[in-house]
Structures are given as C-alpha cells and as structure tokens.
PDB file of C-alpha atoms and ligand atoms in Angstrom:
ATOM      1  CA  UNK A   1     -15.748  -7.059 -17.867  1.00 69.00           C
ATOM      2  CA  UNK A   2     -15.320  -3.647 -16.273  1.00 80.00           C
ATOM      3  CA  UNK A   3     -12.077  -4.322 -14.427  1.00 88.00           C
ATOM      4  CA  UNK A   4      -9.117  -5.233 -16.592  1.00 93.00           C
ATOM      5  CA  UNK A   5      -5.423  -4.391 -16.632  1.00 97.00           C
ATOM      6  CA  UNK A   6      -3.865  -3.825 -13.214  1.00 97.00           C
ATOM      7  CA  UNK A   7      -6.290  -5.004 -10.517  1.00 98.00           C
ATOM      8  CA  UNK A   8      -4.870  -4.145  -7.104  1.00 98.00           C
ATOM      9  CA  UNK A   9      -1.918  -3.992  -4.725  1.00 98.00           C
ATOM     10  CA  UNK A  10      -0.892  -7.627  -4.328  1.00 98.00           C
ATOM     11  CA  UNK A  11       2.224  -7.653  -2.196  1.00 98.00           C
ATOM     12  CA  UNK A  12       4.905  -5.584  -0.539  1.00 98.00           C
ATOM     13  CA  UNK A  13       8.221  -6.864   0.762  1.00 98.00           C
ATOM     14  CA  UNK A  14       9.349  -5.008   3.874  1.00 98.00           C
ATOM     15  CA  UNK A  15      12.772  -4.973   5.470  1.00 98.00           C
ATOM     16  CA  UNK A  16      12.649  -5.555   9.213  1.00 98.00           C
ATOM     17  CA  UNK A  17      15.423  -5.440  11.769  1.00 98.00           C
ATOM     18  CA  UNK A  18      14.494  -8.493  13.851  1.00 98.00           C
ATOM     19  CA  UNK A  19      12.486 -11.149  12.069  1.00 98.00           C
ATOM     20  CA  UNK A  20      11.108 -12.905  15.151  1.00 98.00           C
ATOM     21  CA  UNK A  21       9.985  -9.684  16.825  1.00 98.00           C
ATOM     22  CA  UNK A  22       8.384  -8.585  13.543  1.00 98.00           C
ATOM     23  CA  UNK A  23       6.757 -11.952  12.915  1.00 98.00           C
ATOM     24  CA  UNK A  24       4.996 -11.737  16.292  1.00 98.00           C
ATOM     25  CA  UNK A  25       4.022  -8.116  15.677  1.00 98.00           C
ATOM     26  CA  UNK A  26       2.502  -8.685  12.230  1.00 98.00           C
ATOM     27  CA  UNK A  27       0.774 -11.890  13.339  1.00 98.00           C
ATOM     28  CA  UNK A  28      -0.440 -11.123  16.856  1.00 98.00           C
ATOM     29  CA  UNK A  29      -0.702  -7.326  17.049  1.00 98.00           C
ATOM     30  CA  UNK A  30      -1.669  -6.322  13.502  1.00 98.00           C
ATOM     31  CA  UNK A  31      -3.370  -9.699  13.228  1.00 98.00           C
ATOM     32  CA  UNK A  32      -2.269 -10.952   9.825  1.00 98.00           C
ATOM     33  CA  UNK A  33      -2.376 -14.636   8.911  1.00 98.00           C
ATOM     34  CA  UNK A  34       1.054 -16.256   8.557  1.00 98.00           C
ATOM     35  CA  UNK A  35       1.173 -18.350   5.399  1.00 98.00           C
ATOM     36  CA  UNK A  36       4.764 -19.499   5.002  1.00 98.00           C
ATOM     37  CA  UNK A  37       8.530 -19.111   5.241  1.00 98.00           C
ATOM     38  CA  UNK A  38      10.813 -19.577   2.238  1.00 98.00           C
ATOM     39  CA  UNK A  39      14.353 -20.898   1.832  1.00 97.00           C
ATOM     40  CA  UNK A  40      15.759 -17.392   2.190  1.00 97.00           C
ATOM     41  CA  UNK A  41      13.998 -17.084   5.542  1.00 98.00           C
ATOM     42  CA  UNK A  42      11.422 -14.557   4.360  1.00 98.00           C
ATOM     43  CA  UNK A  43       8.110 -14.735   6.260  1.00 98.00           C
ATOM     44  CA  UNK A  44       4.791 -14.438   4.414  1.00 98.00           C
ATOM     45  CA  UNK A  45       1.458 -13.060   5.609  1.00 98.00           C
ATOM     46  CA  UNK A  46      -1.967 -12.250   4.253  1.00 98.00           C
ATOM     47  CA  UNK A  47      -4.810 -10.176   5.653  1.00 98.00           C
ATOM     48  CA  UNK A  48      -7.636 -12.401   6.764  1.00 98.00           C
ATOM     49  CA  UNK A  49     -10.088 -11.539   3.980  1.00 98.00           C
ATOM     50  CA  UNK A  50      -7.562 -11.755   1.154  1.00 98.00           C
ATOM     51  CA  UNK A  51      -7.829 -14.902  -0.926  1.00 98.00           C
ATOM     52  CA  UNK A  52      -4.332 -15.085  -2.438  1.00 98.00           C
ATOM     53  CA  UNK A  53      -1.392 -16.687  -0.652  1.00 98.00           C
ATOM     54  CA  UNK A  54       0.247 -13.539   0.700  1.00 98.00           C
ATOM     55  CA  UNK A  55       0.339  -9.764   0.617  1.00 98.00           C
ATOM     56  CA  UNK A  56       3.095  -8.885   3.096  1.00 98.00           C
ATOM     57  CA  UNK A  57       6.564 -10.421   2.997  1.00 98.00           C
ATOM     58  CA  UNK A  58       9.131  -9.682   5.720  1.00 98.00           C
ATOM     59  CA  UNK A  59      12.867  -9.889   5.073  1.00 98.00           C
ATOM     60  CA  UNK A  60      15.383  -9.417   7.852  1.00 98.00           C
ATOM     61  CA  UNK A  61      17.934  -6.699   7.039  1.00 98.00           C
ATOM     62  CA  UNK A  62      20.125  -4.067   8.675  1.00 98.00           C
ATOM     63  CA  UNK A  63      17.890  -1.209   7.612  1.00 98.00           C
ATOM     64  CA  UNK A  64      14.097  -0.840   7.529  1.00 98.00           C
ATOM     65  CA  UNK A  65      12.204   0.091   4.358  1.00 98.00           C
ATOM     66  CA  UNK A  66      10.580  -1.478   1.337  1.00 98.00           C
ATOM     67  CA  UNK A  67      12.240  -3.809  -1.195  1.00 98.00           C
ATOM     68  CA  UNK A  68       9.436  -3.801  -3.778  1.00 98.00           C
ATOM     69  CA  UNK A  69       5.682  -3.670  -4.287  1.00 98.00           C
ATOM     70  CA  UNK A  70       3.746  -5.957  -6.620  1.00 98.00           C
ATOM     71  CA  UNK A  71       0.396  -5.361  -8.305  1.00 98.00           C
ATOM     72  CA  UNK A  72      -1.789  -8.172  -9.606  1.00 98.00           C
ATOM     73  CA  UNK A  73      -2.985  -7.980 -13.183  1.00 98.00           C
ATOM     74  CA  UNK A  74      -5.976  -9.740 -14.717  1.00 97.00           C
ATOM     75  CA  UNK A  75      -4.204 -12.581 -16.538  1.00 97.00           C
ATOM     76  CA  UNK A  76      -1.004 -13.606 -18.340  1.00 98.00           C
ATOM     77  CA  UNK A  77      -1.966 -11.957 -21.613  1.00 97.00           C
ATOM     78  CA  UNK A  78      -2.370  -8.688 -19.707  1.00 98.00           C
ATOM     79  CA  UNK A  79       1.009  -9.212 -18.056  1.00 98.00           C
ATOM     80  CA  UNK A  80       2.708  -9.773 -21.421  1.00 98.00           C
ATOM     81  CA  UNK A  81       0.994  -6.734 -22.927  1.00 98.00           C
ATOM     82  CA  UNK A  82       1.899  -4.452 -20.021  1.00 98.00           C
ATOM     83  CA  UNK A  83       5.487  -5.688 -20.190  1.00 98.00           C
ATOM     84  CA  UNK A  84       5.601  -4.722 -23.888  1.00 98.00           C
ATOM     85  CA  UNK A  85       3.987  -1.358 -23.118  1.00 98.00           C
ATOM     86  CA  UNK A  86       6.436  -0.515 -20.327  1.00 98.00           C
ATOM     87  CA  UNK A  87       9.388  -1.441 -22.573  1.00 98.00           C
ATOM     88  CA  UNK A  88       7.989   0.561 -25.466  1.00 97.00           C
ATOM     89  CA  UNK A  89       7.667   3.469 -23.068  1.00 96.00           C
ATOM     90  CA  UNK A  90      11.414   3.221 -22.513  1.00 96.00           C
ATOM     91  CA  UNK A  91      11.898   1.408 -19.209  1.00 97.00           C
ATOM     92  CA  UNK A  92      13.910  -1.767 -18.833  1.00 97.00           C
ATOM     93  CA  UNK A  93      12.023  -4.725 -17.388  1.00 98.00           C
ATOM     94  CA  UNK A  94      13.178  -7.968 -15.824  1.00 98.00           C
ATOM     95  CA  UNK A  95      11.299 -11.250 -15.352  1.00 98.00           C
ATOM     96  CA  UNK A  96      11.599 -12.676 -11.848  1.00 98.00           C
ATOM     97  CA  UNK A  97      11.054 -16.435 -12.141  1.00 98.00           C
ATOM     98  CA  UNK A  98       7.933 -18.194 -10.851  1.00 98.00           C
ATOM     99  CA  UNK A  99       8.443 -19.537  -7.346  1.00 97.00           C
ATOM    100  CA  UNK A 100      10.886 -16.814  -6.296  1.00 98.00           C
ATOM    101  CA  UNK A 101       8.088 -15.643  -4.024  1.00 98.00           C
ATOM    102  CA  UNK A 102       6.192 -18.612  -2.595  1.00 98.00           C
ATOM    103  CA  UNK A 103       3.139 -19.718  -4.633  1.00 98.00           C
ATOM    104  CA  UNK A 104       3.629 -16.844  -7.100  1.00 98.00           C
ATOM    105  CA  UNK A 105       4.049 -16.908 -10.869  1.00 98.00           C
ATOM    106  CA  UNK A 106       6.519 -14.917 -12.942  1.00 98.00           C
ATOM    107  CA  UNK A 107       6.762 -11.244 -12.077  1.00 98.00           C
ATOM    108  CA  UNK A 108       7.646  -8.401 -14.414  1.00 98.00           C
ATOM    109  CA  UNK A 109       9.828  -5.980 -12.470  1.00 98.00           C
ATOM    110  CA  UNK A 110      10.978  -2.480 -13.291  1.00 98.00           C
ATOM    111  CA  UNK A 111      12.285   0.568 -11.520  1.00 98.00           C
ATOM    112  CA  UNK A 112      10.010   3.582 -11.223  1.00 98.00           C
ATOM    113  CA  UNK A 113      11.348   7.101 -11.792  1.00 97.00           C
ATOM    114  CA  UNK A 114      10.922   7.584  -8.014  1.00 98.00           C
ATOM    115  CA  UNK A 115      13.457   4.788  -7.498  1.00 98.00           C
ATOM    116  CA  UNK A 116      11.072   2.086  -6.243  1.00 98.00           C
ATOM    117  CA  UNK A 117      11.073  -1.465  -7.586  1.00 98.00           C
ATOM    118  CA  UNK A 118       7.602  -2.137  -8.952  1.00 98.00           C
ATOM    119  CA  UNK A 119       6.257  -5.498 -10.105  1.00 98.00           C
ATOM    120  CA  UNK A 120       3.318  -6.845 -12.049  1.00 98.00           C
ATOM    121  CA  UNK A 121       2.235 -10.469 -11.850  1.00 98.00           C
ATOM    122  CA  UNK A 122      -0.755 -12.511 -12.931  1.00 98.00           C
ATOM    123  CA  UNK A 123      -0.601 -15.662 -10.803  1.00 98.00           C
ATOM    124  CA  UNK A 124      -0.617 -16.314  -7.092  1.00 98.00           C
ATOM    125  CA  UNK A 125      -2.132 -19.350  -5.401  1.00 98.00           C
ATOM    126  CA  UNK A 126      -5.693 -18.940  -4.206  1.00 98.00           C
ATOM    127  CA  UNK A 127      -5.729 -20.089  -0.575  1.00 97.00           C
ATOM    128  CA  UNK A 128      -9.071 -18.522   0.395  1.00 97.00           C
ATOM    129  CA  UNK A 129     -10.009 -16.683   3.567  1.00 97.00           C
ATOM    130  CA  UNK A 130     -10.716 -19.760   5.652  1.00 95.00           C
ATOM    131  CA  UNK A 131     -14.489 -19.375   5.325  1.00 97.00           C
ATOM    132  CA  UNK A 132     -14.948 -21.493   2.215  1.00 95.00           C
ATOM    133  CA  UNK A 133     -16.469 -20.714  -1.167  1.00 95.00           C
ATOM    134  CA  UNK A 134     -19.912 -22.172  -0.455  1.00 97.00           C
ATOM    135  CA  UNK A 135     -22.332 -20.637   2.047  1.00 97.00           C
ATOM    136  CA  UNK A 136     -19.481 -18.896   3.905  1.00 97.00           C
ATOM    137  CA  UNK A 137     -19.791 -17.420   7.387  1.00 97.00           C
ATOM    138  CA  UNK A 138     -19.205 -13.644   7.434  1.00 97.00           C
ATOM    139  CA  UNK A 139     -16.182 -13.905   9.719  1.00 96.00           C
ATOM    140  CA  UNK A 140     -14.083 -16.467  11.575  1.00 96.00           C
ATOM    141  CA  UNK A 141     -11.178 -16.818  14.007  1.00 95.00           C
ATOM    142  CA  UNK A 142      -8.681 -15.006  11.747  1.00 95.00           C
ATOM    143  CA  UNK A 143     -10.836 -11.858  11.698  1.00 96.00           C
ATOM    144  CA  UNK A 144     -10.803 -11.648  15.502  1.00 96.00           C
ATOM    145  CA  UNK A 145      -7.053 -11.692  16.257  1.00 97.00           C
ATOM    146  CA  UNK A 146      -5.247  -8.389  16.708  1.00 98.00           C
ATOM    147  CA  UNK A 147      -6.274  -5.408  14.592  1.00 98.00           C
ATOM    148  CA  UNK A 148      -7.311  -7.804  11.813  1.00 98.00           C
ATOM    149  CA  UNK A 149      -7.342  -5.615   8.698  1.00 98.00           C
ATOM    150  CA  UNK A 150      -9.257  -7.081   5.776  1.00 98.00           C
ATOM    151  CA  UNK A 151      -6.703  -6.367   3.063  1.00 98.00           C
ATOM    152  CA  UNK A 152      -3.605  -4.488   1.961  1.00 98.00           C
ATOM    153  CA  UNK A 153      -5.184  -1.282   0.681  1.00 98.00           C
ATOM    154  CA  UNK A 154      -2.401   0.928  -0.727  1.00 98.00           C
ATOM    155  CA  UNK A 155       1.097   2.174  -0.176  1.00 98.00           C
ATOM    156  CA  UNK A 156       2.436   5.692  -0.076  1.00 98.00           C
ATOM    157  CA  UNK A 157       5.970   6.009  -1.399  1.00 98.00           C
ATOM    158  CA  UNK A 158       8.377   8.935  -1.232  1.00 98.00           C
ATOM    159  CA  UNK A 159      10.834   9.487  -4.064  1.00 98.00           C
ATOM    160  CA  UNK A 160      12.277  11.632  -6.803  1.00 96.00           C
ATOM    161  CA  UNK A 161      10.336  12.847  -9.856  1.00 96.00           C
ATOM    162  CA  UNK A 162       6.725  11.952  -9.112  1.00 97.00           C
ATOM    163  CA  UNK A 163       5.751  13.767 -12.318  1.00 97.00           C
ATOM    164  CA  UNK A 164       7.426  10.967 -14.289  1.00 97.00           C
ATOM    165  CA  UNK A 165       5.624   8.351 -12.163  1.00 98.00           C
ATOM    166  CA  UNK A 166       2.319  10.076 -12.881  1.00 98.00           C
ATOM    167  CA  UNK A 167       2.967   9.871 -16.612  1.00 98.00           C
ATOM    168  CA  UNK A 168       3.905   6.189 -16.427  1.00 98.00           C
ATOM    169  CA  UNK A 169       0.959   5.213 -14.243  1.00 98.00           C
ATOM    170  CA  UNK A 170      -1.653   7.189 -16.166  1.00 98.00           C
ATOM    171  CA  UNK A 171      -0.365   6.705 -19.730  1.00 97.00           C
ATOM    172  CA  UNK A 172       0.949   3.138 -19.556  1.00 98.00           C
ATOM    173  CA  UNK A 173      -0.349   1.269 -16.508  1.00 98.00           C
ATOM    174  CA  UNK A 174      -3.995   2.368 -16.720  1.00 97.00           C
ATOM    175  CA  UNK A 175      -4.242   4.240 -13.411  1.00 98.00           C
ATOM    176  CA  UNK A 176      -6.079   7.571 -13.021  1.00 97.00           C
ATOM    177  CA  UNK A 177      -5.414  10.577 -10.810  1.00 98.00           C
ATOM    178  CA  UNK A 178      -7.913  10.918  -7.936  1.00 98.00           C
ATOM    179  CA  UNK A 179      -6.343  13.628  -5.765  1.00 97.00           C
ATOM    180  CA  UNK A 180      -3.233  15.753  -5.688  1.00 97.00           C
ATOM    181  CA  UNK A 181      -1.481  18.136  -3.307  1.00 97.00           C
ATOM    182  CA  UNK A 182       0.232  21.264  -4.573  1.00 97.00           C
ATOM    183  CA  UNK A 183       3.389  22.937  -3.337  1.00 95.00           C
ATOM    184  CA  UNK A 184       3.615  26.639  -2.397  1.00 94.00           C
ATOM    185  CA  UNK A 185       2.549  29.442  -4.762  1.00 93.00           C
ATOM    186  CA  UNK A 186       6.089  30.873  -4.689  1.00 94.00           C
ATOM    187  CA  UNK A 187       7.354  27.575  -6.130  1.00 90.00           C
ATOM    188  CA  UNK A 188       4.737  27.655  -8.914  1.00 90.00           C
ATOM    189  CA  UNK A 189       2.391  25.140  -7.208  1.00 92.00           C
ATOM    190  CA  UNK A 190       4.077  21.949  -8.407  1.00 94.00           C
ATOM    191  CA  UNK A 191       2.348  18.637  -7.615  1.00 97.00           C
ATOM    192  CA  UNK A 192       4.039  17.401  -4.447  1.00 97.00           C
ATOM    193  CA  UNK A 193       1.766  14.406  -3.866  1.00 97.00           C
ATOM    194  CA  UNK A 194      -0.430  12.316  -6.163  1.00 98.00           C
ATOM    195  CA  UNK A 195      -3.061   9.700  -5.346  1.00 98.00           C
ATOM    196  CA  UNK A 196      -3.652   7.199  -8.147  1.00 98.00           C
ATOM    197  CA  UNK A 197      -6.235   4.445  -8.543  1.00 97.00           C
ATOM    198  CA  UNK A 198      -6.440   1.413 -10.819  1.00 97.00           C
ATOM    199  CA  UNK A 199      -9.817   0.492  -9.330  1.00 96.00           C
ATOM    200  CA  UNK A 200     -12.794   2.042  -7.609  1.00 93.00           C
ATOM    201  CA  UNK A 201     -10.826   3.255  -4.580  1.00 95.00           C
ATOM    202  CA  UNK A 202      -9.439   6.681  -3.684  1.00 96.00           C
ATOM    203  CA  UNK A 203      -5.945   5.299  -4.132  1.00 97.00           C
ATOM    204  CA  UNK A 204      -4.186   2.066  -4.919  1.00 98.00           C
ATOM    205  CA  UNK A 205      -0.835   3.828  -4.771  1.00 98.00           C
ATOM    206  CA  UNK A 206       0.348   7.321  -3.854  1.00 98.00           C
ATOM    207  CA  UNK A 207       3.611   9.203  -4.277  1.00 98.00           C
ATOM    208  CA  UNK A 208       5.161  12.193  -2.536  1.00 97.00           C
ATOM    209  CA  UNK A 209       8.032  14.180  -4.008  1.00 97.00           C
ATOM    210  CA  UNK A 210      11.205  13.712  -1.953  1.00 97.00           C
ATOM    211  CA  UNK A 211      14.894  14.300  -2.613  1.00 96.00           C
ATOM    212  CA  UNK A 212      15.868  10.678  -1.914  1.00 97.00           C
ATOM    213  CA  UNK A 213      14.631   7.808  -4.123  1.00 98.00           C
ATOM    214  CA  UNK A 214      12.933   4.561  -3.081  1.00 98.00           C
ATOM    215  CA  UNK A 215      11.504   5.491   0.309  1.00 98.00           C
ATOM    216  CA  UNK A 216       8.498   4.053   2.160  1.00 98.00           C
ATOM    217  CA  UNK A 217       6.069   6.392   3.892  1.00 98.00           C
ATOM    218  CA  UNK A 218       3.469   3.772   4.804  1.00 98.00           C
ATOM    219  CA  UNK A 219       1.726   0.560   3.939  1.00 98.00           C
ATOM    220  CA  UNK A 220      -1.981   0.891   4.507  1.00 98.00           C
ATOM    221  CA  UNK A 221      -4.265  -1.815   5.834  1.00 98.00           C
ATOM    222  CA  UNK A 222      -7.979  -1.658   5.177  1.00 98.00           C
ATOM    223  CA  UNK A 223     -10.299  -1.851   8.191  1.00 98.00           C
ATOM    224  CA  UNK A 224     -13.987  -2.606   7.676  1.00 96.00           C
ATOM    225  CA  UNK A 225     -15.310   0.202   9.907  1.00 97.00           C
ATOM    226  CA  UNK A 226     -14.302   3.310  11.851  1.00 97.00           C
ATOM    227  CA  UNK A 227     -15.109   1.337  15.010  1.00 97.00           C
ATOM    228  CA  UNK A 228     -12.442  -1.139  13.967  1.00 98.00           C
ATOM    229  CA  UNK A 229      -9.940   1.682  13.342  1.00 98.00           C
ATOM    230  CA  UNK A 230     -10.568   2.886  16.915  1.00 98.00           C
ATOM    231  CA  UNK A 231     -10.221  -0.674  18.193  1.00 98.00           C
ATOM    232  CA  UNK A 232      -6.904  -0.926  16.317  1.00 98.00           C
ATOM    233  CA  UNK A 233      -5.893   2.194  18.288  1.00 98.00           C
ATOM    234  CA  UNK A 234      -6.832   0.419  21.523  1.00 98.00           C
ATOM    235  CA  UNK A 235      -4.644  -2.509  20.497  1.00 98.00           C
ATOM    236  CA  UNK A 236      -1.793  -0.097  19.724  1.00 98.00           C
ATOM    237  CA  UNK A 237      -2.214   1.316  23.239  1.00 98.00           C
ATOM    238  CA  UNK A 238      -2.291  -2.126  24.866  1.00 98.00           C
ATOM    239  CA  UNK A 239       0.938  -3.044  23.071  1.00 98.00           C
ATOM    240  CA  UNK A 240       2.719   0.324  23.405  1.00 98.00           C
ATOM    241  CA  UNK A 241       2.893   0.720  19.632  1.00 98.00           C
ATOM    242  CA  UNK A 242       4.174   4.231  18.845  1.00 98.00           C
ATOM    243  CA  UNK A 243       1.492   6.289  17.056  1.00 98.00           C
ATOM    244  CA  UNK A 244       2.336   9.008  14.553  1.00 97.00           C
ATOM    245  CA  UNK A 245      -1.130  10.499  13.918  1.00 96.00           C
ATOM    246  CA  UNK A 246      -4.692   9.736  14.834  1.00 93.00           C
ATOM    247  CA  UNK A 247      -7.273   8.529  15.229  1.00 97.00           C
ATOM    248  CA  UNK A 248      -8.428  11.236  12.831  1.00 97.00           C
ATOM    249  CA  UNK A 249      -9.721  11.824   9.327  1.00 96.00           C
ATOM    250  CA  UNK A 250      -7.720  12.947   6.317  1.00 94.00           C
ATOM    251  CA  UNK A 251      -9.131  15.588   4.063  1.00 95.00           C
ATOM    252  CA  UNK A 252      -7.208  13.926   1.249  1.00 95.00           C
ATOM    253  CA  UNK A 253      -9.171  10.831   0.210  1.00 95.00           C
ATOM    254  CA  UNK A 254     -11.535  11.396   3.196  1.00 95.00           C
ATOM    255  CA  UNK A 255     -10.120   8.327   4.922  1.00 96.00           C
ATOM    256  CA  UNK A 256     -10.424   7.629   8.647  1.00 97.00           C
ATOM    257  CA  UNK A 257      -7.075   6.674   9.959  1.00 97.00           C
ATOM    258  CA  UNK A 258      -4.351   5.962  12.475  1.00 98.00           C
ATOM    259  CA  UNK A 259      -0.652   5.890  11.530  1.00 98.00           C
ATOM    260  CA  UNK A 260       1.797   3.994  13.690  1.00 98.00           C
ATOM    261  CA  UNK A 261       5.233   2.390  13.469  1.00 98.00           C
ATOM    262  CA  UNK A 262       6.140  -1.274  13.405  1.00 98.00           C
ATOM    263  CA  UNK A 263       9.065  -2.455  15.600  1.00 98.00           C
ATOM    264  CA  UNK A 264      11.552  -1.600  12.806  1.00 98.00           C
ATOM    265  CA  UNK A 265      10.221   1.929  12.274  1.00 98.00           C
ATOM    266  CA  UNK A 266       8.225   1.185   9.120  1.00 98.00           C
ATOM    267  CA  UNK A 267       5.045   3.258   9.256  1.00 98.00           C
ATOM    268  CA  UNK A 268       1.728   1.525   8.686  1.00 98.00           C
ATOM    269  CA  UNK A 269      -1.820   2.819   8.495  1.00 98.00           C
ATOM    270  CA  UNK A 270      -5.111   1.361   9.660  1.00 98.00           C
ATOM    271  CA  UNK A 271      -7.589   2.961   7.346  1.00 97.00           C
ATOM    272  CA  UNK A 272     -11.249   2.905   6.402  1.00 97.00           C
ATOM    273  CA  UNK A 273     -13.731   5.077   4.577  1.00 95.00           C
ATOM    274  CA  UNK A 274     -12.895   7.257   1.607  1.00 94.00           C
ATOM    275  CA  UNK A 275     -15.272   7.516  -1.308  1.00 96.00           C
ATOM    276  CA  UNK A 276     -15.842   5.714  -4.602  1.00 95.00           C
ATOM    277  CA  UNK A 277     -14.185   7.394  -7.568  1.00 96.00           C
ATOM    278  CA  UNK A 278     -14.461   6.285 -11.202  1.00 94.00           C
ATOM    279  CA  UNK A 279     -11.916   6.896 -13.969  1.00 93.00           C
ATOM    280  CA  UNK A 280     -13.936   9.863 -15.262  1.00 94.00           C
ATOM    281  CA  UNK A 281     -13.734  11.844 -11.974  1.00 90.00           C
ATOM    282  CA  UNK A 282     -12.121  15.236 -12.010  1.00 96.00           C
ATOM    283  CA  UNK A 283      -9.199  15.039  -9.607  1.00 97.00           C
ATOM    284  CA  UNK A 284      -9.471  16.872  -6.273  1.00 97.00           C
ATOM    285  CA  UNK A 285      -6.732  19.402  -5.533  1.00 97.00           C
ATOM    286  CA  UNK A 286      -5.370  20.401  -2.129  1.00 97.00           C
ATOM    287  CA  UNK A 287      -3.523  23.685  -2.154  1.00 96.00           C
ATOM    288  CA  UNK A 288      -0.446  24.263  -0.051  1.00 94.00           C
ATOM    289  CA  UNK A 289      -2.474  26.536   2.259  1.00 93.00           C
ATOM    290  CA  UNK A 290      -5.309  24.021   2.579  1.00 93.00           C
ATOM    291  CA  UNK A 291      -3.116  21.035   3.153  1.00 92.00           C
ATOM    292  CA  UNK A 292      -3.214  21.157   6.983  1.00 94.00           C
ATOM    293  CA  UNK A 293      -6.830  19.992   6.699  1.00 95.00           C
ATOM    294  CA  UNK A 294      -5.854  17.635   3.891  1.00 94.00           C
ATOM    295  CA  UNK A 295      -3.541  15.855   6.249  1.00 94.00           C
ATOM    296  CA  UNK A 296      -5.649  16.000   9.412  1.00 94.00           C
ATOM    297  CA  UNK A 297      -9.112  17.407   8.731  1.00 95.00           C
ATOM    298  CA  UNK A 298     -10.323  18.081  12.301  1.00 94.00           C
ATOM    299  CA  UNK A 299      -7.055  19.582  13.523  1.00 93.00           C
ATOM    300  CA  UNK A 300      -5.977  21.317  10.312  1.00 94.00           C
ATOM    301  CA  UNK A 301      -2.427  20.591  11.302  1.00 90.00           C
ATOM    302  CA  UNK A 302       0.787  19.785   9.457  1.00 91.00           C
ATOM    303  CA  UNK A 303       2.439  17.087  11.520  1.00 92.00           C
ATOM    304  CA  UNK A 304       6.203  17.376  11.180  1.00 92.00           C
ATOM    305  CA  UNK A 305       6.878  13.684  11.902  1.00 93.00           C
ATOM    306  CA  UNK A 306       4.362  12.573   9.276  1.00 93.00           C
ATOM    307  CA  UNK A 307       5.896  14.755   6.609  1.00 91.00           C
ATOM    308  CA  UNK A 308       9.526  13.933   7.253  1.00 93.00           C
ATOM    309  CA  UNK A 309      10.002  10.430   8.693  1.00 95.00           C
ATOM    310  CA  UNK A 310      10.349   7.688   6.076  1.00 97.00           C
ATOM    311  CA  UNK A 311      12.203   4.375   5.870  1.00 97.00           C
TER     312      UNK A 311
HETATM  313  C1  M3P B 401      -3.190   8.870   3.003  1.00 89.04           C
HETATM  314  C2  M3P B 401      -4.438   8.200   2.774  1.00 89.04           C
HETATM  315  C3  M3P B 401      -0.564  12.889   2.842  1.00 89.04           C
HETATM  316  C4  M3P B 401      -1.765  12.137   2.911  1.00 89.04           C
HETATM  317  C5  M3P B 401      -1.818  10.849   2.966  1.00 89.04           C
HETATM  318  C6  M3P B 401      -3.054  10.193   2.862  1.00 89.04           C
HETATM  319  C7  M3P B 401       0.676  12.428   2.254  1.00 89.04           C
HETATM  320  O1  M3P B 401      -2.201   8.123   3.376  1.00 89.04           O
HETATM  321  O2  M3P B 401      -4.486   7.005   2.977  1.00 89.04           O
HETATM  322  O3  M3P B 401      -5.408   8.855   2.399  1.00 89.04           O
HETATM  323  O4  M3P B 401      -0.583  13.957   3.269  1.00 89.04           O
HETATM  324 FE1   FE B 402      -2.624   6.062   3.296  1.00 89.04          FE
END
C-alpha cells in the first residue's frame, strides 16, 4: 500500500464565543453536516463528503481559537509505533481515552514545539456521506446546503519555533516539505512559513513563525471547483460574512481561495486547486521579496490583516 503512517487531517476542535450562533453558521452558512452533541455540550460536524463521524468540533469558551487538531493514522499498530517514535524523539505523550470525542478511539496527544496540541488516532466511526457504498449518486442534499465544502483540507497554525516542528514532522511523523517562505535577507533568510504534506496534497498542515505559541491562522475547507469557491463568496456576501482576502489565487501552493471569519473571529478558508506533489519533490521557496505574489498572486500584495490577525 502506498499510503501508510499519518493519513490526513481528521479533526479540529475550535473555541467559539456563542455556541448556538456558531452551530447555525457552521451548519447553514458553511454547510457542514451536524453529527452530534456530547455531554460537555460540544457540537460535532463533518463535511458532506467525509465518511468519518466528524471533522469539526465546536466548544463554547470565552476566547476564540483552536484547542487541538487530530490526524488519522492507518491503524492501531501505526498509532502505537508513532507514539513510541514521538516519545523516543523526546516529547511526552498522553493517551486520551476512547469515547472522549464521540465515536472516536483512543488518541495519542502531545504538544508541538509551536505550542499546539496535536493528536494522532486510528479509529473513528464510519458514518458515510449519505450516498451509500453501492452505486452511489455523485451528490445529494448535504452537498447543496450552504458553501458545502467536501472535506477539512488543512490548517495553518502560528506559533514559536517552526524549525523544531519541521524536524518533528519530517523526521518522526513522515511528512515532507512542499513549500516554504523565507524571511528578509538582512535576517539571514530564516524559514518563516512551512507547508508540509503527509499525502499527495500541497499541504496537510502549515506553520508560520510567530512570537506567541498555539495560535490559529485558519482552518481550510476543500471546495470541488473554483466555481464553488466563487459561490462560497456569494454566500458570504448574502450572509454578511466578513472577508479577509479573495477571491484570489495564492502563489504558495497555487490554491484558489477566499479567507473569511466565523462569528467568533476564527478565520476559515474555502480552497480548491493546488497541484499534486509526491514525497520526492524538491520544495518550492518563496523569497521575502517574492512573497507578495506568494500570498496573493494576481495582486502581489501583502495583506496586513492576513499576516497579523490570529485567534
Ligand atoms: C494557504 C494555502 C501564507 C499562505 C497561506 C497559504 C501564510 O493558506 O492554503 O495555500 O502566506
Ligand atoms: Fe490555507
């Protein structure tokens, strides 16, 4: 089998300021499928074409931001091996019991050098996409409500010491570097952003160097087409959703995109396109001078809000 180890982003738990307002927003405006509420009051969603029970979990809190992200691994043997590898590398790990998140098996949790809580897990209930496993229709009612992204694509996290994250992800977790952004020449061109893949995508996770640990820049939702990204923009307009950037195309990862804010101020992305890297690609580099086009290719512009606002 070609794909082993860590498979994909599986879930993210977001802090939201008003659960009912956020529930409506994620369900009716973004168009996710609500799949449950747990004893703690957390609300669970999946994107319509995801097969596992959930990918987005909302927790009401006084501040916005991200509690943790979880990545699905191939099987339990892989989970046990990666847990040993992370410990041998020198990080402490914790097992979160099965059932702590609805319909989810044990999770191995550890803190990244950037301050984020990161989890690996092997088991989550298969609930399907509503279209069945035999002779399925190509789409159904859940793909036609709101923006209706197909899946949770990646997250971009801001934090301290991304160089240490790069080492952990590439040497222990089996990710590879696809693109990177360099700082100014005067500073010795340090890597200020890294885009890492565990699959055949331009990024499954990305990090930006930032003085504060544990910050969320955005959760990204995959759209099937550019047309659907533009339609997501129409839906943002109809619902007065504040937009940060777009519709436009990044130079970095070549994605077509809109960034906007949820009612709590957590940024999200509706994203499509990119290209298909393999683990043997030579990473693409964006210099400090070229980064305006990296961020917004047509406009070649560094957007202040995009670079500085995080939750
Ligand atoms: C993306 C993406 C930065 C670029 C971000 C790119 C931090 O979010 O999905 O390609 O400049
Ligand atoms: Fe993104």
